[in-house]
mmCIF file of C-alpha atoms and ligand atoms in Angstrom:
data_model
loop_
_atom_site.group_PDB
_atom_site.id
_atom_site.type_symbol
_atom_site.label_atom_id
_atom_site.label_comp_id
_atom_site.label_asym_id
_atom_site.label_seq_id
_atom_site.Cartn_x
_atom_site.Cartn_y
_atom_site.Cartn_z
ATOM 1 C CA UNK A 268 45.969 -46.719 -50.360
ATOM 2 C CA UNK A 269 44.913 -46.112 -53.984
ATOM 3 C CA UNK A 270 46.739 -43.110 -55.438
ATOM 4 C CA UNK A 271 45.541 -43.658 -59.017
ATOM 5 C CA UNK A 272 43.839 -40.807 -60.793
ATOM 6 C CA UNK A 273 42.000 -40.592 -64.110
ATOM 7 C CA UNK A 274 43.319 -37.793 -66.260
ATOM 8 C CA UNK A 275 42.285 -37.313 -69.925
ATOM 9 C CA UNK A 276 40.700 -40.746 -69.775
ATOM 10 C CA UNK A 277 44.079 -42.290 -68.883
ATOM 11 C CA UNK A 278 44.763 -44.070 -65.626
ATOM 12 C CA UNK A 279 47.776 -42.550 -63.891
ATOM 13 C CA UNK A 280 49.257 -44.540 -60.995
ATOM 14 C CA UNK A 281 49.400 -41.295 -59.034
ATOM 15 C CA UNK A 282 48.703 -37.602 -59.677
ATOM 16 C CA UNK A 283 52.338 -36.387 -59.725
ATOM 17 C CA UNK A 284 53.099 -35.608 -63.371
ATOM 18 C CA UNK A 285 56.399 -34.293 -64.686
ATOM 19 C CA UNK A 286 55.758 -31.075 -66.617
ATOM 20 C CA UNK A 287 57.027 -30.456 -70.121
ATOM 21 C CA UNK A 288 60.608 -29.224 -69.696
ATOM 22 C CA UNK A 289 64.210 -30.376 -70.137
ATOM 23 C CA UNK A 290 63.381 -32.920 -67.387
ATOM 24 C CA UNK A 291 61.422 -34.833 -70.036
ATOM 25 C CA UNK A 292 63.526 -34.121 -73.112
ATOM 26 C CA UNK A 293 65.293 -37.483 -73.456
ATOM 27 C CA UNK A 294 64.635 -41.167 -72.900
ATOM 28 C CA UNK A 295 67.160 -41.235 -70.054
ATOM 29 C CA UNK A 296 65.318 -38.437 -68.269
ATOM 30 C CA UNK A 297 61.830 -39.868 -68.610
ATOM 31 C CA UNK A 298 62.974 -43.299 -67.449
ATOM 32 C CA UNK A 299 64.536 -41.596 -64.429
ATOM 33 C CA UNK A 300 61.220 -39.840 -63.720
ATOM 34 C CA UNK A 301 59.258 -43.087 -63.926
ATOM 35 C CA UNK A 302 61.757 -44.833 -61.664
ATOM 36 C CA UNK A 303 61.400 -41.963 -59.208
ATOM 37 C CA UNK A 304 57.640 -42.623 -59.059
ATOM 38 C CA UNK A 305 56.033 -40.137 -61.497
ATOM 39 C CA UNK A 306 52.432 -40.775 -62.550
ATOM 40 C CA UNK A 307 52.983 -39.581 -66.153
ATOM 41 C CA UNK A 308 55.392 -37.481 -68.181
ATOM 42 C CA UNK A 309 54.692 -34.573 -70.504
ATOM 43 C CA UNK A 310 57.524 -34.555 -73.009
ATOM 44 C CA UNK A 311 59.381 -31.309 -73.661
ATOM 45 C CA UNK A 312 57.447 -29.338 -76.281
ATOM 46 C CA UNK A 313 58.434 -29.459 -79.884
ATOM 47 C CA UNK A 314 58.514 -25.868 -81.163
ATOM 48 C CA UNK A 315 57.755 -25.223 -84.814
ATOM 49 C CA UNK A 316 59.406 -21.838 -84.391
ATOM 50 C CA UNK A 317 62.704 -23.547 -83.630
ATOM 51 C CA UNK A 318 62.588 -25.340 -86.995
ATOM 52 C CA UNK A 319 61.870 -22.076 -88.810
ATOM 53 C CA UNK A 320 64.654 -20.280 -86.900
ATOM 54 C CA UNK A 321 67.223 -22.959 -87.658
ATOM 55 C CA UNK A 322 66.383 -23.195 -91.330
ATOM 56 C CA UNK A 323 66.376 -19.395 -91.662
ATOM 57 C CA UNK A 324 69.829 -19.324 -90.105
ATOM 58 C CA UNK A 325 71.122 -21.874 -92.630
ATOM 59 C CA UNK A 326 69.349 -20.127 -95.498
ATOM 60 C CA UNK A 327 71.619 -17.143 -95.034
ATOM 61 C CA UNK A 328 74.425 -19.168 -96.570
ATOM 62 C CA UNK A 329 72.485 -20.274 -99.662
ATOM 63 C CA UNK A 330 71.027 -18.235 -102.506
ATOM 64 C CA UNK A 331 69.114 -20.822 -104.516
ATOM 65 C CA UNK A 332 65.388 -21.278 -103.758
ATOM 66 C CA UNK A 333 65.572 -25.053 -104.293
ATOM 67 C CA UNK A 334 68.382 -25.285 -101.705
ATOM 68 C CA UNK A 335 66.309 -23.229 -99.278
ATOM 69 C CA UNK A 336 63.295 -25.525 -99.677
ATOM 70 C CA UNK A 337 65.532 -28.529 -99.207
ATOM 71 C CA UNK A 338 67.027 -27.034 -96.034
ATOM 72 C CA UNK A 339 63.634 -26.241 -94.583
ATOM 73 C CA UNK A 340 62.438 -29.787 -95.129
ATOM 74 C CA UNK A 341 65.687 -31.297 -93.966
ATOM 75 C CA UNK A 342 65.889 -29.307 -90.713
ATOM 76 C CA UNK A 343 62.172 -29.779 -90.068
ATOM 77 C CA UNK A 344 62.236 -33.507 -90.703
ATOM 78 C CA UNK A 345 65.312 -34.039 -88.614
ATOM 79 C CA UNK A 346 63.805 -32.252 -85.636
ATOM 80 C CA UNK A 347 60.377 -33.861 -85.824
ATOM 81 C CA UNK A 348 61.849 -37.315 -86.478
ATOM 82 C CA UNK A 349 63.972 -36.974 -83.333
ATOM 83 C CA UNK A 350 60.846 -36.110 -81.352
ATOM 84 C CA UNK A 351 58.781 -38.932 -82.832
ATOM 85 C CA UNK A 352 61.507 -41.399 -82.061
ATOM 86 C CA UNK A 353 61.606 -40.147 -78.454
ATOM 87 C CA UNK A 354 57.868 -40.816 -78.198
ATOM 88 C CA UNK A 355 58.290 -44.327 -79.602
ATOM 89 C CA UNK A 356 61.184 -45.150 -77.305
ATOM 90 C CA UNK A 357 59.397 -43.694 -74.282
ATOM 91 C CA UNK A 358 56.279 -45.713 -75.085
ATOM 92 C CA UNK A 359 58.359 -48.872 -75.438
ATOM 93 C CA UNK A 360 60.199 -48.281 -72.151
ATOM 94 C CA UNK A 361 57.645 -46.745 -69.765
ATOM 95 C CA UNK A 362 54.523 -48.143 -68.153
ATOM 96 C CA UNK A 363 53.194 -44.677 -67.254
ATOM 97 C CA UNK A 364 51.396 -42.501 -69.838
ATOM 98 C CA UNK A 365 53.571 -40.549 -72.256
ATOM 99 C CA UNK A 366 52.017 -37.242 -73.230
ATOM 100 C CA UNK A 367 53.558 -35.225 -76.066
ATOM 101 C CA UNK A 368 53.523 -31.438 -76.252
ATOM 102 C CA UNK A 369 53.598 -29.090 -79.226
ATOM 103 C CA UNK A 370 53.830 -25.372 -79.849
ATOM 104 C CA UNK A 371 53.271 -24.348 -83.448
ATOM 105 C CA UNK A 372 53.136 -21.153 -85.471
ATOM 106 C CA UNK A 373 50.295 -21.901 -87.864
ATOM 107 C CA UNK A 374 47.388 -24.256 -88.375
ATOM 108 C CA UNK A 375 49.182 -26.590 -90.774
ATOM 109 C CA UNK A 376 51.943 -27.088 -88.191
ATOM 110 C CA UNK A 377 49.512 -27.953 -85.379
ATOM 111 C CA UNK A 378 47.635 -30.402 -87.580
ATOM 112 C CA UNK A 379 50.706 -32.012 -89.125
ATOM 113 C CA UNK A 380 52.573 -32.503 -85.832
ATOM 114 C CA UNK A 381 49.470 -33.706 -84.003
ATOM 115 C CA UNK A 382 48.808 -36.367 -86.648
ATOM 116 C CA UNK A 383 52.389 -37.600 -86.598
ATOM 117 C CA UNK A 384 52.442 -37.722 -82.811
ATOM 118 C CA UNK A 385 49.278 -39.786 -82.739
ATOM 119 C CA UNK A 386 50.680 -42.154 -85.369
ATOM 120 C CA UNK A 387 53.729 -43.035 -83.264
ATOM 121 C CA UNK A 388 51.581 -43.882 -80.259
ATOM 122 C CA UNK A 389 51.648 -41.004 -77.753
ATOM 123 C CA UNK A 390 48.964 -41.528 -75.113
ATOM 124 C CA UNK A 391 47.786 -37.930 -75.314
ATOM 125 C CA UNK A 392 48.805 -34.524 -76.615
ATOM 126 C CA UNK A 393 49.186 -31.295 -74.669
ATOM 127 C CA UNK A 394 48.867 -28.093 -76.707
ATOM 128 C CA UNK A 395 51.265 -25.449 -75.502
ATOM 129 C CA UNK A 396 49.482 -22.487 -77.039
ATOM 130 C CA UNK A 397 50.657 -18.975 -76.336
ATOM 131 C CA UNK A 398 49.843 -15.865 -78.238
ATOM 132 C CA UNK A 399 51.558 -12.876 -76.711
ATOM 133 C CA UNK A 400 49.455 -9.742 -77.145
ATOM 134 C CA UNK A 401 51.786 -7.081 -78.564
ATOM 135 C CA UNK A 402 49.458 -4.722 -80.439
ATOM 136 C CA UNK A 403 46.704 -2.548 -78.896
ATOM 137 C CA UNK A 404 44.370 -3.060 -81.864
ATOM 138 C CA UNK A 405 44.321 -6.837 -81.313
ATOM 139 C CA UNK A 406 41.186 -7.658 -79.285
ATOM 140 C CA UNK A 407 40.739 -10.284 -76.565
ATOM 141 C CA UNK A 408 38.043 -11.859 -78.729
ATOM 142 C CA UNK A 409 40.519 -12.286 -81.617
ATOM 143 C CA UNK A 410 43.103 -13.839 -79.349
ATOM 144 C CA UNK A 411 40.603 -16.210 -77.760
ATOM 145 C CA UNK A 412 39.306 -17.201 -81.189
ATOM 146 C CA UNK A 413 42.844 -18.069 -82.183
ATOM 147 C CA UNK A 414 43.147 -20.400 -79.157
ATOM 148 C CA UNK A 415 39.812 -22.053 -79.830
ATOM 149 C CA UNK A 416 40.384 -22.440 -83.573
ATOM 150 C CA UNK A 417 43.744 -24.050 -82.864
ATOM 151 C CA UNK A 418 42.125 -26.518 -80.467
ATOM 152 C CA UNK A 419 39.444 -27.428 -83.011
ATOM 153 C CA UNK A 420 41.957 -27.899 -85.787
ATOM 154 C CA UNK A 421 43.795 -30.474 -83.652
ATOM 155 C CA UNK A 422 40.823 -32.269 -82.100
ATOM 156 C CA UNK A 423 39.270 -32.562 -85.572
ATOM 157 C CA UNK A 424 42.190 -34.660 -86.815
ATOM 158 C CA UNK A 425 43.345 -36.808 -83.888
ATOM 159 C CA UNK A 426 41.608 -39.385 -81.744
ATOM 160 C CA UNK A 427 44.028 -39.315 -78.801
ATOM 161 C CA UNK A 428 43.007 -37.148 -75.838
ATOM 162 C CA UNK A 429 44.043 -33.511 -76.156
ATOM 163 C CA UNK A 430 44.697 -31.111 -73.307
ATOM 164 C CA UNK A 431 45.406 -27.414 -73.520
ATOM 165 C CA UNK A 432 48.006 -25.699 -71.387
ATOM 166 C CA UNK A 433 46.548 -22.281 -70.773
ATOM 167 C CA UNK A 434 48.289 -19.036 -69.915
ATOM 168 C CA UNK A 435 47.186 -17.407 -66.667
ATOM 169 C CA UNK A 436 45.842 -14.209 -68.146
ATOM 170 C CA UNK A 437 42.372 -14.522 -69.621
ATOM 171 C CA UNK A 438 39.541 -12.174 -68.720
ATOM 172 C CA UNK A 439 37.320 -15.179 -68.039
ATOM 173 C CA UNK A 440 39.204 -18.439 -67.931
ATOM 174 C CA UNK A 441 35.959 -20.280 -67.057
ATOM 175 C CA UNK A 442 34.568 -19.392 -70.464
ATOM 176 C CA UNK A 443 37.792 -20.499 -72.151
ATOM 177 C CA UNK A 444 37.614 -23.811 -70.277
ATOM 178 C CA UNK A 445 34.013 -24.366 -71.283
ATOM 179 C CA UNK A 446 34.646 -23.449 -74.941
ATOM 180 C CA UNK A 447 37.722 -25.678 -74.919
ATOM 181 C CA UNK A 448 35.576 -28.558 -73.710
ATOM 182 C CA UNK A 449 33.005 -27.876 -76.447
ATOM 183 C CA UNK A 450 35.850 -28.263 -78.937
ATOM 184 C CA UNK A 451 36.415 -31.795 -77.673
ATOM 185 C CA UNK A 452 39.544 -31.235 -75.639
ATOM 186 C CA UNK A 453 39.642 -33.590 -72.659
ATOM 187 C CA UNK A 454 41.674 -31.418 -70.331
ATOM 188 C CA UNK A 455 43.200 -28.085 -69.448
ATOM 189 C CA UNK A 456 46.389 -27.281 -67.605
ATOM 190 C CA UNK A 457 46.148 -24.315 -65.257
ATOM 191 C CA UNK A 458 48.599 -22.697 -65.980
ATOM 192 C CA UNK A 459 51.700 -22.417 -68.114
ATOM 193 C CA UNK A 460 54.510 -20.250 -66.794
ATOM 194 C CA UNK A 461 56.432 -18.124 -69.239
ATOM 195 C CA UNK A 462 59.724 -16.351 -69.048
ATOM 196 C CA UNK A 463 59.046 -12.786 -67.888
ATOM 197 C CA UNK A 464 61.349 -9.833 -68.445
ATOM 198 C CA UNK A 465 62.713 -8.028 -65.395
ATOM 199 C CA UNK A 466 64.668 -4.801 -65.050
ATOM 200 C CA UNK A 467 68.088 -4.419 -63.492
ATOM 201 C CA UNK A 468 67.964 -0.886 -62.090
ATOM 202 C CA UNK A 469 71.666 -0.760 -61.211
ATOM 203 C CA UNK A 470 72.893 -1.620 -64.689
ATOM 204 C CA UNK A 471 69.917 -0.184 -66.589
ATOM 205 C CA UNK A 472 69.288 -3.441 -68.378
ATOM 206 C CA UNK A 473 66.394 -5.758 -69.135
ATOM 207 C CA UNK A 474 66.933 -9.397 -68.312
ATOM 208 C CA UNK A 475 65.028 -12.684 -68.045
ATOM 209 C CA UNK A 476 63.565 -13.195 -64.580
ATOM 210 C CA UNK A 477 63.840 -16.463 -62.674
ATOM 211 C CA UNK A 478 62.880 -19.460 -64.791
ATOM 212 C CA UNK A 479 61.809 -21.391 -61.710
ATOM 213 C CA UNK A 480 58.574 -20.696 -59.871
ATOM 214 C CA UNK A 481 57.923 -19.788 -56.279
ATOM 215 C CA UNK A 482 55.395 -21.659 -54.200
ATOM 216 C CA UNK A 483 53.378 -18.441 -53.746
ATOM 217 C CA UNK A 484 52.460 -18.562 -57.438
ATOM 218 C CA UNK A 485 50.060 -21.418 -56.740
ATOM 219 C CA UNK A 486 47.644 -19.312 -54.691
ATOM 220 C CA UNK A 487 45.742 -17.583 -57.509
ATOM 221 C CA UNK A 488 45.317 -20.885 -59.382
ATOM 222 C CA UNK A 489 43.363 -22.490 -56.541
ATOM 223 C CA UNK A 490 40.434 -20.126 -57.138
ATOM 224 C CA UNK A 491 40.422 -20.834 -60.886
ATOM 225 C CA UNK A 492 40.458 -24.598 -60.354
ATOM 226 C CA UNK A 493 37.807 -24.492 -57.627
ATOM 227 C CA UNK A 494 35.502 -22.372 -59.802
ATOM 228 C CA UNK A 495 36.130 -24.311 -63.005
ATOM 229 C CA UNK A 496 35.973 -27.926 -61.814
ATOM 230 C CA UNK A 497 32.279 -27.965 -60.845
ATOM 231 C CA UNK A 498 31.107 -25.706 -63.658
ATOM 232 C CA UNK A 499 32.968 -27.361 -66.527
ATOM 233 C CA UNK A 500 32.741 -30.775 -64.977
ATOM 234 C CA UNK A 501 33.540 -32.760 -68.119
ATOM 235 C CA UNK A 502 37.021 -31.364 -68.469
ATOM 236 C CA UNK A 503 39.963 -32.719 -66.487
ATOM 237 C CA UNK A 504 42.188 -30.134 -64.856
ATOM 238 C CA UNK A 505 45.887 -30.464 -64.136
ATOM 239 C CA UNK A 506 47.627 -27.724 -62.197
ATOM 240 C CA UNK A 507 51.018 -26.394 -63.175
ATOM 241 C CA UNK A 508 53.080 -23.604 -61.609
ATOM 242 C CA UNK A 509 53.932 -23.455 -57.958
ATOM 243 C CA UNK A 510 53.134 -27.002 -56.818
ATOM 244 C CA UNK A 511 56.195 -27.594 -54.654
ATOM 245 C CA UNK A 512 55.071 -29.888 -51.828
ATOM 246 C CA UNK A 513 52.774 -32.785 -50.981
ATOM 247 C CA UNK A 514 50.525 -30.281 -49.233
ATOM 248 C CA UNK A 515 50.257 -28.239 -52.462
ATOM 249 C CA UNK A 516 49.319 -31.426 -54.286
ATOM 250 C CA UNK A 517 46.523 -32.181 -51.820
ATOM 251 C CA UNK A 518 45.264 -28.585 -52.093
ATOM 252 C CA UNK A 519 44.918 -28.688 -55.875
ATOM 253 C CA UNK A 520 43.169 -32.067 -55.728
ATOM 254 C CA UNK A 521 40.746 -30.744 -53.125
ATOM 255 C CA UNK A 522 40.086 -27.723 -55.349
ATOM 256 C CA UNK A 523 39.145 -30.078 -58.185
ATOM 257 C CA UNK A 524 42.291 -30.928 -60.185
ATOM 258 C CA UNK A 525 43.003 -34.504 -61.213
ATOM 259 C CA UNK A 526 46.785 -34.113 -61.343
ATOM 260 C CA UNK A 527 49.665 -31.698 -60.779
ATOM 261 C CA UNK A 528 52.428 -31.063 -63.303
ATOM 262 C CA UNK A 529 55.671 -30.273 -61.508
ATOM 263 C CA UNK A 530 58.981 -28.923 -62.734
ATOM 264 C CA UNK A 531 60.674 -26.371 -60.447
ATOM 265 C CA UNK A 532 60.632 -28.576 -57.375
ATOM 266 C CA UNK A 533 62.382 -31.393 -59.270
ATOM 267 C CA UNK A 534 65.017 -28.951 -60.499
ATOM 268 C CA UNK A 535 65.562 -27.648 -56.980
ATOM 269 C CA UNK A 536 65.451 -30.850 -54.957
ATOM 270 C CA UNK A 537 65.868 -33.726 -57.391
ATOM 271 C CA UNK A 538 63.476 -36.502 -58.432
ATOM 272 C CA UNK A 539 63.245 -37.844 -54.851
ATOM 273 C CA UNK A 540 60.606 -35.167 -54.183
ATOM 274 C CA UNK A 541 58.140 -37.219 -56.228
ATOM 275 C CA UNK A 542 58.124 -39.999 -53.610
ATOM 276 C CA UNK A 543 58.003 -37.408 -50.812
ATOM 277 C CA UNK A 544 54.894 -35.834 -52.349
ATOM 278 C CA UNK A 545 53.240 -39.218 -52.751
ATOM 279 C CA UNK A 546 54.082 -40.180 -49.177
ATOM 280 C CA UNK A 547 52.533 -36.954 -47.914
ATOM 281 C CA UNK A 548 49.430 -37.636 -50.040
ATOM 282 C CA UNK A 549 49.083 -41.209 -48.742
ATOM 283 C CA UNK A 550 49.586 -40.168 -45.144
ATOM 284 C CA UNK A 551 47.123 -37.265 -45.494
ATOM 285 C CA UNK A 552 44.543 -39.638 -47.020
ATOM 286 C CA UNK A 553 45.073 -42.037 -44.147
ATOM 287 C CA UNK A 554 44.576 -39.296 -41.558
ATOM 288 C CA UNK A 555 41.384 -38.089 -43.227
ATOM 289 C CA UNK A 556 39.894 -41.508 -43.892
ATOM 290 C CA UNK A 557 40.177 -41.639 -47.684
ATOM 291 C CA UNK A 558 41.445 -44.720 -49.443
ATOM 292 C CA UNK A 559 41.204 -43.485 -53.038
ATOM 293 C CA UNK A 560 42.073 -40.145 -54.627
ATOM 294 C CA UNK A 561 38.747 -39.777 -56.433
ATOM 295 C CA UNK A 562 36.974 -39.780 -53.066
ATOM 296 C CA UNK A 563 38.179 -36.256 -52.355
ATOM 297 C CA UNK A 564 38.979 -34.609 -55.706
ATOM 298 C CA UNK A 565 36.942 -31.387 -55.748
ATOM 299 C CA UNK A 566 35.764 -31.779 -52.157
ATOM 300 C CA UNK A 567 36.617 -28.141 -51.474
ATOM 301 C CA UNK A 568 35.660 -26.744 -54.868
ATOM 302 C CA UNK A 569 33.347 -23.790 -55.134
ATOM 303 C CA UNK A 570 30.128 -25.756 -55.561
ATOM 304 C CA UNK A 571 30.745 -28.356 -52.909
ATOM 305 C CA UNK A 572 29.407 -26.140 -50.146
ATOM 306 C CA UNK A 573 27.672 -22.758 -49.991
ATOM 307 C CA UNK A 574 30.150 -21.844 -47.275
ATOM 308 C CA UNK A 575 33.007 -21.762 -49.743
ATOM 309 C CA UNK A 576 31.354 -19.337 -52.153
ATOM 310 C CA UNK A 577 32.303 -16.558 -49.802
ATOM 311 C CA UNK A 578 35.989 -17.384 -50.208
ATOM 312 C CA UNK A 579 36.121 -18.241 -53.874
ATOM 313 C CA UNK A 580 33.819 -15.473 -55.065
ATOM 314 C CA UNK A 581 35.159 -12.654 -52.934
ATOM 315 C CA UNK A 582 38.225 -10.781 -54.068
ATOM 316 C CA UNK A 583 38.031 -7.415 -52.356
ATOM 317 C CA UNK A 584 39.044 -6.655 -48.794
ATOM 318 C CA UNK A 585 35.863 -4.801 -47.790
ATOM 319 C CA UNK A 586 35.073 -6.855 -44.683
ATOM 320 C CA UNK A 587 38.574 -7.673 -43.629
ATOM 321 C CA UNK A 588 39.437 -4.140 -42.622
ATOM 322 C CA UNK A 589 36.059 -3.078 -41.232
ATOM 323 C CA UNK A 590 36.294 -1.985 -37.612
HETATM 324 C C1 FMN B 77 63.648 -24.746 -68.227
HETATM 325 C C2 FMN B 77 62.175 -24.878 -68.480
HETATM 326 C C3 FMN B 77 61.733 -25.288 -69.726
HETATM 327 C C4 FMN B 77 60.355 -25.421 -69.969
HETATM 328 N N1 FMN B 77 59.932 -25.862 -71.194
HETATM 329 C C5 FMN B 77 58.594 -26.003 -71.420
HETATM 330 C C6 FMN B 77 58.117 -26.526 -72.659
HETATM 331 O O1 FMN B 77 58.878 -26.886 -73.566
HETATM 332 N N2 FMN B 77 56.774 -26.630 -72.816
HETATM 333 C C7 FMN B 77 55.867 -26.283 -71.847
HETATM 334 O O2 FMN B 77 54.660 -26.418 -72.047
HETATM 335 N N3 FMN B 77 56.306 -25.807 -70.648
HETATM 336 C C8 FMN B 77 57.622 -25.652 -70.434
HETATM 337 N N4 FMN B 77 58.068 -25.194 -69.222
HETATM 338 C C9 FMN B 77 57.062 -24.846 -68.185
HETATM 339 C C10 FMN B 77 56.842 -26.031 -67.232
HETATM 340 O O3 FMN B 77 56.256 -27.112 -67.924
HETATM 341 C C11 FMN B 77 55.913 -25.650 -66.068
HETATM 342 O O4 FMN B 77 54.620 -25.348 -66.595
HETATM 343 C C12 FMN B 77 56.411 -24.429 -65.307
HETATM 344 O O5 FMN B 77 57.775 -24.551 -65.003
HETATM 345 C C13 FMN B 77 55.615 -24.225 -64.021
HETATM 346 O O6 FMN B 77 55.687 -25.356 -63.177
HETATM 347 P P1 FMN B 77 56.620 -25.324 -61.858
HETATM 348 O O7 FMN B 77 56.138 -24.251 -60.985
HETATM 349 O O8 FMN B 77 56.497 -26.689 -61.267
HETATM 350 O O9 FMN B 77 58.015 -25.058 -62.361
HETATM 351 C C14 FMN B 77 59.432 -25.093 -68.954
HETATM 352 C C15 FMN B 77 59.905 -24.685 -67.697
HETATM 353 C C16 FMN B 77 61.243 -24.581 -67.449
HETATM 354 C C17 FMN B 77 61.718 -24.155 -66.080
#
């Protein structure tokens, strides 16, 4: 049974990818994930904001501008050097692809980090872009332009494959996918999952909701993947958020994804779930007469049969409740 999949032009031994998270933040962790059977790892994101926060904290204790500049460079270099050395070590130790991930505050950060990451040999780069809309005067068009400009600024300067981890909420994610592809990105991840605030009504407080996903969160992504895969056929899709079982993995592949990026399920059940998911995939392929993953990727996408249009393109309950 051939479980390999092509994602971003890379050959992954199987489509179970470990999502960017503390599970991929050290050499020890990524080696553990490879040993457990992962098809690739997305390293924990490097956040430019974290560098700025740390240096601003230290700046409070120093009054001289030259000391402040020194601190900024020192903290920044230390952080990025640590990340670059993780990439190098991971590349030297792992046979599976090592994909780096960055989240920056401004264009120079995206470009600078992307270049450095390519130099040390990462197989690909995932852009963890997120612009939280906080002002009513900011338009969707402005926000989308920011995403697309960021993608171009990175793909203009690096030759390694670039993927973009998208947030769930776009008015038309199909357009974003297509524009992303035009800007030479090789893949998109549907979708990132952010920390959401919740409200504690007993104690009248706001708090962070659960950091781990529920399996039900996968449902809405299936439509997006199934609509996007045939229409933006050049771009590779990986699914993130809510893939908890081997069955979920098969579903996203059938919808048109090339891989699934998992995090919650490894936190909840340990790295052994990777093998369980692969075993389910292999056994499902056996039952259905497939001997390679690419034989059924996208088989149940929107364009594969007119019959499915009814499901993927219908959102209202008009018929369901007709007597
Ligand atoms: C503790 C934690 C830290 C995370 N850190 C990152 C990160 O640095 N970069 C990123 O792109 N996603 C990050 N994520 C999001 C995961 O990569 C993943 O997209 C999300 O958890 C949804 O997948 P899941 O349903 O399998 O958990 C993090 C998630 C968790 C739970």
